[in-house]
Coordinates of N, CA and C and ligand atoms in Angstrom, one line a residue:
M840 N -26.2 11.9 44.7 CA -27.6 11.7 44.1 C -28.3 13.1 44.2
S841 N -28.9 13.6 43.1 CA -29.5 14.9 43.2 C -30.8 14.8 44.0
R842 N -31.1 15.9 44.7 CA -32.2 15.9 45.6 C -33.5 15.8 44.8
S843 N -34.4 15.0 45.2 CA -35.7 14.8 44.5 C -36.5 16.1 44.5
A844 N -37.2 16.3 43.5 CA -38.1 17.5 43.4 C -39.2 17.3 44.5
F845 N -39.4 16.1 44.9 CA -40.5 15.8 45.9 C -39.9 15.4 47.3
A846 N -38.7 16.0 47.6 CA -38.0 15.6 48.8 C -38.8 15.9 50.1
S847 N -39.5 17.0 50.1 CA -40.2 17.3 51.4 C -41.4 16.4 51.5
L848 N -42.1 16.1 50.4 CA -43.2 15.2 50.4 C -42.8 13.8 50.8
R849 N -41.6 13.4 50.3 CA -41.1 12.1 50.7 C -40.8 12.1 52.2
D850 N -40.2 13.2 52.7 CA -40.0 13.2 54.2 C -41.2 13.1 55.0
E851 N -42.3 13.8 54.5 CA -43.6 13.8 55.2 C -44.2 12.4 55.2
V852 N -44.1 11.8 54.0 CA -44.8 10.4 53.9 C -43.9 9.4 54.6
L853 N -42.6 9.5 54.6 CA -41.8 8.6 55.4 C -42.2 8.7 56.9
A854 N -42.3 9.9 57.4 CA -42.6 10.0 58.8 C -43.9 9.4 59.2
A855 N -44.9 9.6 58.3 CA -46.2 9.0 58.5 C -46.2 7.5 58.5
N856 N -45.4 6.9 57.5 CA -45.3 5.5 57.4 C -44.6 4.9 58.7
L857 N -43.6 5.6 59.2 CA -42.9 5.1 60.4 C -43.8 5.2 61.7
R858 N -44.9 5.9 61.6 CA -45.8 6.0 62.7 C -46.8 4.7 62.7
I859 N -46.8 4.0 61.6 CA -47.7 2.8 61.6 C -47.2 1.8 62.6
P860 N -45.9 1.3 62.6 CA -45.5 0.4 63.6 C -45.4 1.0 65.0
A861 N -45.1 2.3 65.0 CA -44.9 3.0 66.3 C -46.3 3.0 67.0
A862 N -47.4 3.1 66.3 CA -48.7 3.1 66.8 C -49.3 1.7 67.0
G863 N -48.5 0.7 66.6 CA -49.0 -0.7 66.8 C -50.1 -1.0 65.8
L864 N -50.1 -0.4 64.7 CA -51.2 -0.6 63.7 C -50.8 -1.7 62.7
A865 N -49.6 -2.3 62.8 CA -49.2 -3.2 61.7 C -48.4 -4.3 62.3
T866 N -48.5 -5.5 61.6 CA -47.6 -6.6 61.8 C -46.7 -6.7 60.6
L867 N -45.4 -6.9 60.8 CA -44.4 -7.0 59.7 C -44.5 -5.8 58.8
T868 N -44.7 -5.9 57.5 CA -44.7 -4.7 56.6 C -46.1 -4.4 56.2
W869 N -47.1 -4.9 56.9 CA -48.5 -4.6 56.5 C -48.8 -3.1 56.6
G870 N -49.6 -2.6 55.7 CA -50.0 -1.2 55.8 C -49.1 -0.3 55.0
N871 N -49.6 0.9 54.7 CA -48.9 1.8 53.9 C -49.6 3.2 54.0
V872 N -48.8 4.2 53.8 CA -49.3 5.6 53.8 C -48.8 6.3 52.5
S873 N -49.6 7.2 52.0 CA -49.2 8.0 50.9 C -49.6 9.5 51.1
G874 N -48.9 10.4 50.3 CA -49.3 11.8 50.4 C -49.3 12.3 48.9
V875 N -50.2 13.3 48.6 CA -50.4 13.7 47.3 C -49.8 15.1 47.0
D876 N -49.3 15.4 45.8 CA -49.0 16.7 45.4 C -49.9 17.0 44.1
R877 N -51.0 17.5 44.3 CA -52.0 17.6 43.2 C -51.5 18.6 42.1
E878 N -50.8 19.6 42.5 CA -50.3 20.5 41.5 C -49.3 19.8 40.5
A879 N -48.5 18.9 41.1 CA -47.5 18.2 40.3 C -48.2 16.9 39.7
G880 N -49.4 16.6 40.1 CA -50.1 15.4 39.6 C -49.5 14.1 40.0
V881 N -48.9 14.1 41.2 CA -48.3 12.8 41.7 C -48.7 12.6 43.2
F882 N -48.5 11.3 43.6 CA -48.5 11.0 45.0 C -47.3 10.2 45.3
V883 N -46.9 10.2 46.6 CA -45.7 9.5 47.1 C -46.2 8.4 48.0
I884 N -45.6 7.2 47.8 CA -46.1 6.1 48.6 C -45.0 5.2 49.0
K885 N -45.2 4.4 50.1 CA -44.2 3.5 50.6 C -43.9 2.4 49.5
P886 N -42.7 1.9 49.4 CA -42.4 0.8 48.5 C -43.0 -0.5 49.1
S887 N -43.1 -1.5 48.3 CA -43.7 -2.8 48.7 C -42.7 -3.6 49.5
G888 N -43.2 -4.1 50.7 CA -42.4 -5.2 51.3 C -41.2 -4.8 52.0
V889 N -40.9 -3.5 52.1 CA -39.7 -3.0 52.8 C -39.9 -2.9 54.3
P890 N -39.2 -3.6 55.2 CA -39.4 -3.5 56.6 C -39.3 -2.0 57.1
Y891 N -40.2 -1.6 58.0 CA -40.3 -0.2 58.4 C -39.0 0.2 59.0
D892 N -38.3 -0.7 59.7 CA -37.0 -0.2 60.3 C -35.9 0.0 59.3
R893 N -36.1 -0.4 58.1 CA -35.1 -0.1 57.1 C -35.6 0.9 56.0
L894 N -36.8 1.5 56.2 CA -37.3 2.4 55.3 C -36.6 3.7 55.3
R895 N -36.3 4.2 54.1 CA -35.6 5.6 54.0 C -36.4 6.4 53.0
A896 N -36.2 7.7 53.0 CA -37.0 8.6 52.1 C -36.7 8.2 50.7
E897 N -35.5 7.9 50.4 CA -35.1 7.6 49.0 C -35.7 6.3 48.5
H898 N -36.3 5.5 49.4 CA -37.0 4.3 49.0 C -38.4 4.5 48.5
L899 N -39.0 5.7 48.9 CA -40.4 6.0 48.6 C -40.5 6.2 47.0
V900 N -41.7 5.9 46.5 CA -42.0 5.9 45.1 C -42.9 7.0 44.8
V901 N -42.6 7.7 43.7 CA -43.5 8.8 43.2 C -44.3 8.3 42.0
V902 N -45.6 8.4 42.1 CA -46.6 7.8 41.2 C -47.5 8.8 40.6
A903 N -47.7 8.7 39.3 CA -48.6 9.7 38.6 C -50.0 9.4 38.9
L904 N -50.8 10.5 39.2 CA -52.2 10.4 39.6 C -53.0 9.9 38.4
D905 N -52.6 10.4 37.2 CA -53.5 10.2 36.0 C -53.5 8.7 35.6
D906 N -52.3 8.1 35.5 CA -52.3 6.7 35.0 C -51.5 5.7 35.9
G907 N -51.0 6.1 37.0 CA -50.4 5.2 37.9 C -49.0 4.8 37.6
R908 N -48.4 5.5 36.6 CA -47.0 5.1 36.2 C -46.0 5.6 37.3
V909 N -44.9 4.9 37.4 CA -43.9 5.3 38.4 C -43.1 6.5 37.8
V910 N -43.1 7.6 38.4 CA -42.4 8.8 37.9 C -41.0 8.9 38.5
E911 N -40.9 8.4 39.7 CA -39.5 8.5 40.3 C -39.5 7.4 41.4
G912 N -38.3 6.6 41.4 CA -38.2 5.6 42.4 C -37.7 4.3 41.8
E913 N -36.8 3.6 42.6 CA -36.2 2.4 42.1 C -37.1 1.1 42.5
L914 N -37.8 1.3 43.6 CA -38.4 0.1 44.2 C -39.9 0.0 43.7
R915 N -40.4 -1.2 43.9 CA -41.8 -1.4 43.5 C -42.8 -0.7 44.5
P916 N -43.7 0.1 44.0 CA -44.6 0.7 44.9 C -45.5 -0.3 45.7
S917 N -46.1 0.2 46.8 CA -46.9 -0.7 47.6 C -48.0 -1.4 46.7
T918 N -48.3 -2.6 47.2 CA -49.4 -3.4 46.5 C -50.7 -2.6 46.5
D919 N -50.9 -1.7 47.4 CA -52.1 -1.0 47.5 C -52.1 0.4 46.7
T920 N -51.1 0.6 45.9 CA -50.9 1.9 45.2 C -52.1 2.3 44.4
E921 N -52.7 1.3 43.7 CA -53.9 1.7 42.8 C -55.1 2.0 43.7
T922 N -55.2 1.4 44.9 CA -56.3 1.8 45.8 C -56.2 3.2 46.2
H923 N -54.9 3.6 46.6 CA -54.7 5.0 47.0 C -55.0 5.9 45.8
R924 N -54.6 5.5 44.7 CA -54.8 6.4 43.5 C -56.3 6.6 43.2
S925 N -57.1 5.5 43.3 CA -58.5 5.6 43.0 C -59.2 6.6 44.0
L926 N -58.7 6.6 45.3 CA -59.3 7.5 46.3 C -58.9 8.9 46.0
Y927 N -57.7 9.2 45.6 CA -57.3 10.5 45.3 C -58.1 11.1 44.1
R928 N -58.3 10.2 43.1 CA -59.0 10.6 41.9 C -60.5 10.9 42.2
A929 N -61.1 10.2 43.2 CA -62.5 10.3 43.5 C -62.8 11.5 44.4
F930 N -61.9 11.7 45.3 CA -62.2 12.7 46.4 C -61.1 13.8 46.4
P931 N -61.4 14.9 45.8 CA -60.4 16.0 45.6 C -60.0 16.6 46.9
S932 N -60.8 16.4 48.0 CA -60.4 17.1 49.3 C -59.3 16.3 50.0
I933 N -59.0 15.1 49.6 CA -58.0 14.4 50.4 C -56.6 14.6 50.0
G934 N -55.7 14.6 51.0 CA -54.3 14.9 50.7 C -53.4 13.7 51.1
G935 N -54.0 12.8 51.8 CA -53.1 11.6 52.3 C -54.1 10.4 52.5
V936 N -53.5 9.2 52.3 CA -54.3 8.0 52.5 C -53.4 7.0 53.3
T937 N -54.1 6.3 54.2 CA -53.4 5.3 55.0 C -54.2 4.0 55.0
H938 N -53.5 2.9 54.8 CA -54.2 1.6 54.9 C -53.4 0.8 55.9
T939 N -54.2 0.1 56.8 CA -53.5 -0.8 57.8 C -54.3 -2.1 57.9
H940 N -53.8 -3.0 58.7 CA -54.5 -4.2 59.0 C -54.7 -4.2 60.6
S941 N -55.0 -3.1 61.1 CA -55.1 -3.0 62.6 C -56.2 -3.9 63.0
P942 N -56.0 -4.7 64.1 CA -56.8 -5.9 64.4 C -58.2 -5.6 64.6
H943 N -58.6 -4.6 65.4 CA -60.0 -4.4 65.8 C -60.8 -3.8 64.6
A944 N -60.2 -3.0 63.8 CA -60.9 -2.5 62.6 C -61.0 -3.6 61.6
V945 N -60.0 -4.5 61.5 CA -60.1 -5.6 60.6 C -61.2 -6.6 61.0
A946 N -61.4 -6.7 62.4 CA -62.5 -7.6 62.9 C -63.8 -7.1 62.4
F947 N -64.0 -5.8 62.4 CA -65.3 -5.3 61.9 C -65.4 -5.5 60.4
A948 N -64.3 -5.3 59.7 CA -64.3 -5.5 58.2 C -64.6 -6.9 57.9
Q949 N -64.0 -7.8 58.6 CA -64.3 -9.3 58.3 C -65.7 -9.7 58.7
A950 N -66.3 -9.0 59.7 CA -67.6 -9.3 60.1 C -68.6 -8.5 59.2
R951 N -68.1 -7.7 58.4 CA -68.9 -6.8 57.5 C -69.9 -6.0 58.3
R952 N -69.4 -5.4 59.4 CA -70.2 -4.5 60.2 C -69.5 -3.2 60.3
P953 N -70.3 -2.1 60.2 CA -69.7 -0.8 60.3 C -69.3 -0.6 61.8
I954 N -68.3 0.3 62.0 CA -68.0 0.6 63.4 C -69.0 1.7 63.9
P955 N -69.9 1.3 64.8 CA -71.0 2.2 65.2 C -70.5 3.4 66.0
V956 N -71.3 4.4 66.0 CA -71.0 5.6 66.8 C -71.6 5.3 68.2
L957 N -70.8 5.0 69.2 CA -71.3 4.6 70.5 C -70.9 5.7 71.6
G958 N -70.2 6.7 71.1 CA -69.9 7.7 72.1 C -69.1 8.9 71.5
T959 N -68.7 9.8 72.3 CA -68.2 11.1 71.9 C -66.7 10.9 71.3
T960 N -66.1 9.8 71.8 CA -64.7 9.6 71.3 C -64.7 9.4 69.8
H961 N -65.7 8.6 69.3 CA -65.9 8.3 67.9 C -66.4 9.6 67.2
A962 N -67.4 10.2 67.8 CA -68.1 11.4 67.2 C -67.2 12.6 67.0
D963 N -66.1 12.6 67.8 CA -65.2 13.8 67.7 C -64.4 13.7 66.4
T964 N -64.3 12.5 65.8 CA -63.5 12.4 64.5 C -64.4 12.0 63.3
F965 N -65.3 11.1 63.6 CA -66.1 10.6 62.5 C -67.6 11.0 62.7
D966 N -68.1 11.7 61.7 CA -69.5 12.2 61.8 C -70.5 11.1 61.4
G967 N -70.3 10.0 61.9 CA -71.2 8.8 61.6 C -70.4 7.5 61.8
P968 N -71.1 6.4 61.5 CA -70.4 5.1 61.6 C -69.3 5.0 60.6
V969 N -68.2 4.3 60.9 CA -67.2 4.0 59.8 C -67.8 2.9 59.0
P970 N -68.2 3.2 57.7 CA -68.9 2.3 56.9 C -68.1 1.1 56.4
V971 N -68.7 0.1 56.0 CA -68.1 -1.1 55.5 C -68.6 -1.3 54.0
T972 N -67.7 -1.7 53.2 CA -68.1 -1.9 51.7 C -68.7 -3.2 51.5
E973 N -69.3 -3.4 50.4 CA -69.6 -4.7 49.9 C -68.3 -5.5 49.6
P974 N -68.3 -6.8 49.6 CA -67.1 -7.5 49.1 C -66.9 -7.2 47.6
L975 N -65.7 -7.3 47.2 CA -65.5 -7.1 45.7 C -66.1 -8.3 45.0
S976 N -66.7 -8.1 43.8 CA -67.3 -9.1 43.0 C -66.2 -9.9 42.4
A977 N -66.5 -11.1 41.9 CA -65.5 -11.9 41.2 C -64.9 -11.1 40.0
E978 N -65.8 -10.4 39.3 CA -65.3 -9.6 38.2 C -64.3 -8.5 38.7
Q979 N -64.7 -7.8 39.8 CA -63.8 -6.8 40.3 C -62.4 -7.4 40.8
C980 N -62.5 -8.6 41.3 CA -61.2 -9.3 41.7 C -60.4 -9.7 40.5
A981 N -61.1 -10.0 39.5 CA -60.3 -10.6 38.3 C -59.6 -9.5 37.5
A982 N -60.2 -8.3 37.5 CA -59.6 -7.2 36.8 C -59.4 -6.0 37.7
D983 N -58.2 -5.4 37.7 CA -57.9 -4.2 38.4 C -58.3 -4.3 39.9
Y984 N -57.9 -5.4 40.5 CA -58.3 -5.7 41.9 C -57.9 -4.6 42.8
E985 N -56.7 -4.0 42.7 CA -56.3 -3.0 43.7 C -57.1 -1.7 43.4
F986 N -57.3 -1.3 42.1 CA -58.1 -0.1 41.8 C -59.5 -0.3 42.3
N987 N -60.1 -1.5 42.1 CA -61.4 -1.8 42.5 C -61.6 -1.8 44.0
T988 N -60.5 -2.1 44.7 CA -60.6 -2.1 46.2 C -60.9 -0.6 46.6
G989 N -60.4 0.3 45.8 CA -60.7 1.7 46.1 C -62.1 2.1 45.6
Q990 N -62.4 1.5 44.5 CA -63.7 1.8 43.8 C -64.9 1.4 44.7
V991 N -64.8 0.3 45.5 CA -65.9 -0.1 46.3 C -66.1 0.9 47.5
I992 N -65.0 1.6 47.8 CA -65.1 2.7 48.8 C -65.8 3.9 48.2
V993 N -65.4 4.2 47.0 CA -66.0 5.4 46.3 C -67.5 5.1 46.1
E994 N -67.8 3.9 45.7 CA -69.3 3.6 45.5 C -70.0 3.7 46.9
L995 N -69.4 3.2 47.9 CA -70.0 3.2 49.3 C -70.3 4.7 49.7
L996 N -69.4 5.6 49.4 CA -69.6 7.0 49.8 C -70.3 7.8 48.6
E997 N -70.7 7.1 47.6 CA -71.4 7.7 46.4 C -70.6 8.8 45.8
G998 N -69.2 8.7 46.0 CA -68.4 9.7 45.4 C -68.5 11.0 46.0
D999 N -69.1 11.1 47.2 CA -69.5 12.3 47.9 C -68.3 12.8 48.7
D1000 N -67.6 13.9 48.2 CA -66.4 14.4 48.8 C -66.7 14.9 50.2
E1001 N -67.9 15.5 50.4 CA -68.3 16.0 51.7 C -68.3 14.9 52.7
R1002 N -68.9 13.7 52.3 CA -69.0 12.6 53.3 C -67.6 12.1 53.5
A1003 N -66.8 12.1 52.5 CA -65.4 11.6 52.7 C -64.7 12.5 53.7
R1004 N -65.0 13.8 53.7 CA -64.4 14.8 54.6 C -64.9 14.6 56.0
T1005 N -66.2 14.3 56.2 CA -66.7 14.2 57.6 C -66.6 12.8 58.2
V1006 N -66.5 11.8 57.3 CA -66.2 10.4 57.8 C -65.0 9.9 57.1
P1007 N -63.8 10.3 57.5 CA -62.6 10.0 56.7 C -62.0 8.6 56.9
A1008 N -62.9 7.6 56.7 CA -62.5 6.2 56.9 C -63.5 5.3 56.3
A1009 N -63.1 4.1 55.9 CA -64.0 3.1 55.5 C -63.3 1.8 55.6
L1010 N -64.1 0.7 55.8 CA -63.6 -0.6 56.0 C -63.9 -1.4 54.7
V1011 N -62.9 -2.0 54.1 CA -63.1 -2.8 52.9 C -63.5 -4.2 53.4
A1012 N -64.6 -4.7 53.0 CA -65.1 -6.0 53.6 C -64.1 -7.1 53.4
H1013 N -63.8 -7.8 54.5 CA -62.9 -8.9 54.6 C -61.5 -8.5 54.2
H1014 N -61.2 -7.2 54.3 CA -59.8 -6.8 54.1 C -59.4 -5.9 55.3
G1015 N -59.8 -4.6 55.3 CA -59.3 -3.8 56.4 C -59.6 -2.3 56.2
P1016 N -59.2 -1.5 57.1 CA -59.5 -0.1 57.1 C -58.6 0.7 56.1
F1017 N -59.3 1.7 55.4 CA -58.6 2.7 54.7 C -59.0 4.0 55.3
T1018 N -58.1 4.9 55.6 CA -58.4 6.2 56.1 C -57.7 7.3 55.3
W1019 N -58.2 8.5 55.4 CA -57.6 9.6 54.6 C -57.7 10.9 55.4
G1020 N -57.0 11.9 54.9 CA -57.0 13.2 55.6 C -56.4 14.3 54.8
A1021 N -56.2 15.4 55.4 CA -55.7 16.6 54.6 C -54.3 16.3 54.1
D1022 N -53.5 15.5 54.8 CA -52.2 15.1 54.3 C -51.8 13.7 54.8
A1023 N -50.6 13.3 54.6 CA -50.2 11.9 55.0 C -50.4 11.7 56.5
D1024 N -49.9 12.7 57.3 CA -50.0 12.5 58.7 C -51.4 12.6 59.2
G1025 N -52.2 13.4 58.6 CA -53.6 13.5 59.0 C -54.4 12.1 58.7
S1026 N -54.0 11.5 57.6 CA -54.6 10.2 57.3 C -54.2 9.1 58.3
L1027 N -52.9 9.2 58.7 CA -52.4 8.3 59.7 C -53.1 8.5 61.1
E1028 N -53.3 9.7 61.4 CA -54.0 10.0 62.7 C -55.4 9.4 62.7
H1029 N -56.0 9.5 61.5 CA -57.4 8.9 61.4 C -57.3 7.4 61.5
A1030 N -56.2 6.8 61.0 CA -56.0 5.3 61.2 C -55.9 4.9 62.6
V1031 N -55.1 5.8 63.4 CA -54.9 5.5 64.8 C -56.3 5.6 65.5
I1032 N -57.1 6.6 65.2 CA -58.4 6.8 65.9 C -59.3 5.7 65.5
C1033 N -59.3 5.3 64.2 CA -60.2 4.3 63.7 C -60.0 3.0 64.5
E1034 N -58.7 2.6 64.7 CA -58.4 1.4 65.4 C -58.8 1.6 66.9
A1035 N -58.6 2.7 67.4 CA -59.0 2.9 68.9 C -60.5 2.8 69.1
V1036 N -61.3 3.5 68.2 CA -62.7 3.4 68.4 C -63.3 2.1 68.0
A1037 N -62.6 1.3 67.1 CA -63.0 0.0 66.8 C -62.8 -0.9 68.1
E1038 N -61.7 -0.8 68.7 CA -61.5 -1.6 69.9 C -62.5 -1.2 71.0
M1039 N -62.7 0.1 71.2 CA -63.7 0.5 72.2 C -65.1 0.0 71.9
A1040 N -65.5 0.1 70.6 CA -66.8 -0.4 70.2 C -66.9 -1.9 70.4
L1041 N -65.9 -2.7 70.1 CA -65.9 -4.1 70.3 C -66.2 -4.4 71.8
H1042 N -65.5 -3.7 72.7 CA -65.7 -4.0 74.1 C -67.1 -3.5 74.6
T1043 N -67.5 -2.3 74.0 CA -68.8 -1.8 74.4 C -69.9 -2.7 74.0
L1044 N -69.8 -3.3 72.7 CA -70.8 -4.2 72.2 C -70.9 -5.5 73.1
S1045 N -69.7 -5.9 73.5 CA -69.7 -7.1 74.3 C -70.3 -6.9 75.7
L1046 N -70.4 -5.6 76.2 CA -71.0 -5.3 77.4 C -72.5 -5.1 77.3
G1047 N -72.9 -4.9 76.0 CA -74.3 -4.6 75.7 C -74.5 -3.1 75.5
A1048 N -74.2 -2.7 74.3 CA -74.1 -1.2 74.0 C -75.5 -0.6 74.2
A1049 N -75.5 0.7 74.6 CA -76.7 1.4 74.6 C -76.6 2.5 73.6
R1050 N -77.7 2.8 72.9 CA -77.6 3.9 71.8 C -77.4 5.2 72.5
P1051 N -76.4 6.0 72.1 CA -76.1 7.3 72.6 C -77.2 8.3 72.2
P1052 N -77.5 9.2 73.1 CA -78.5 10.2 72.7 C -78.0 11.1 71.5
Q1053 N -78.8 11.3 70.5 CA -78.4 12.0 69.3 C -77.9 13.4 69.6
H1054 N -78.6 14.1 70.6 CA -78.2 15.4 71.0 C -76.7 15.5 71.5
L1055 N -76.3 14.4 72.1 CA -74.9 14.3 72.6 C -74.0 14.2 71.4
L1056 N -74.3 13.3 70.5 CA -73.5 13.1 69.3 C -73.5 14.4 68.4
D1057 N -74.7 15.0 68.3 CA -74.7 16.2 67.5 C -73.8 17.3 68.0
R1058 N -73.7 17.4 69.3 CA -72.8 18.4 69.8 C -71.3 18.1 69.4
H1059 N -71.0 16.9 69.3 CA -69.6 16.6 69.0 C -69.4 16.6 67.5
F1060 N -70.4 16.1 66.7 CA -70.4 16.2 65.3 C -70.3 17.6 64.9
T1061 N -71.2 18.4 65.4 CA -71.2 19.8 65.0 C -69.9 20.5 65.4
R1062 N -69.4 20.2 66.6 CA -68.2 20.9 67.0 C -67.1 20.6 66.1
K1063 N -67.0 19.4 65.6 CA -65.9 19.0 64.8 C -66.0 19.4 63.3
H1064 N -67.2 19.2 62.8 CA -67.3 19.5 61.3 C -68.2 20.6 61.0
G1065 N -68.8 21.2 61.9 CA -69.8 22.3 61.6 C -71.1 21.7 61.2
A1066 N -72.1 22.6 61.2 CA -73.5 22.3 61.0 C -73.6 21.5 59.7
G1067 N -74.6 20.6 59.7 CA -74.9 19.9 58.4 C -73.9 18.7 58.2
A1068 N -73.1 18.4 59.2 CA -72.2 17.3 59.0 C -73.0 16.0 58.7
Y1069 N -72.4 15.1 58.1 CA -73.1 13.8 57.7 C -73.4 13.1 59.0
Y1070 N -74.7 13.0 59.4 CA -75.0 12.4 60.7 C -75.0 10.9 60.6
G1071 N -75.9 10.5 59.7 CA -76.0 9.0 59.5 C -76.6 8.4 60.7
N1072 N -76.9 7.1 60.6 CA -77.4 6.4 61.7 C -76.2 6.0 62.6
P1073 N -76.4 6.1 63.9 CA -75.2 5.8 64.8 C -74.7 4.3 64.6
G1074 N -75.5 3.6 63.8 CA -75.0 2.3 63.5 C -75.7 1.3 64.4
A1075 N -75.9 0.1 63.9 CA -76.6 -0.9 64.7 C -75.9 -1.2 66.0
V1076 N -76.7 -1.2 67.1 CA -76.1 -1.6 68.3 C -76.9 -2.7 69.0
Ligands
LIG2415 O1 -53.3 -5.0 52.2 C1 -52.2 -5.4 51.8 C2 -52.1 -6.7 51.1 O2 -53.4 -7.3 51.0 C3 -51.0 -4.6 52.1 O3 -51.3 -3.6 53.1 C4 -49.8 -5.4 52.6 O4 -50.1 -5.8 53.9 C5 -48.6 -4.4 52.6 O5 -48.2 -4.3 51.3 P1 -47.0 -3.3 50.8 O6 -47.5 -1.9 51.1 O7 -45.8 -3.7 51.6 O8 -46.9 -3.7 49.3

């Protein structure tokens, strides 16, 4: 079989997908990671329903950014492919997207609560609360459900690429977290951190969270993303 023109991107995306179960972010085949090649106008994503322990680079699917057609690959692309595509099209700075059903982040998504900034662990990665979308409308569910799952994130961030860069995560109401980054592995790292800070926040809130001083958060926000990072409200505590 001739080597794919996207072999190195396939390898990168495969490695990131295999980190989902390794990091305990998924049950069964839940979740998916993709990586984009903007010059070629494609992204590579996990196939749908393939158990992670059987996933190989040749199983990954190459999808066109402009219209979502399969450019290369035998298997059906992930059910969330159109969500990934809508995020790539809206935010030019992102190079990789991860979606999981990690339990603590899903708990906030199902409660329709943002993950609040309660300490420096969160502030080191996210320059504000991890926001939560509105639920999809009946119309959005009826047509282009998967693309609209991405569109509610785009609307939440007002299509602002800078906000997407400084808070590289969002919770889709009653569904789960989507994270993104400079590449596939960067988006996966943000998924790991999103789940970790969600678990910490849940425990902190159960103990009776105290609002962190803004000067403490600013030091971590500024250190991570530079002056003028999106501060936002530390989130309801
Ligand atoms: O969010 C969903 C389904 O609602 C997905 O994350 C599935 O849990 C995994 O789907 P595939 O990537 O295997 O198609």
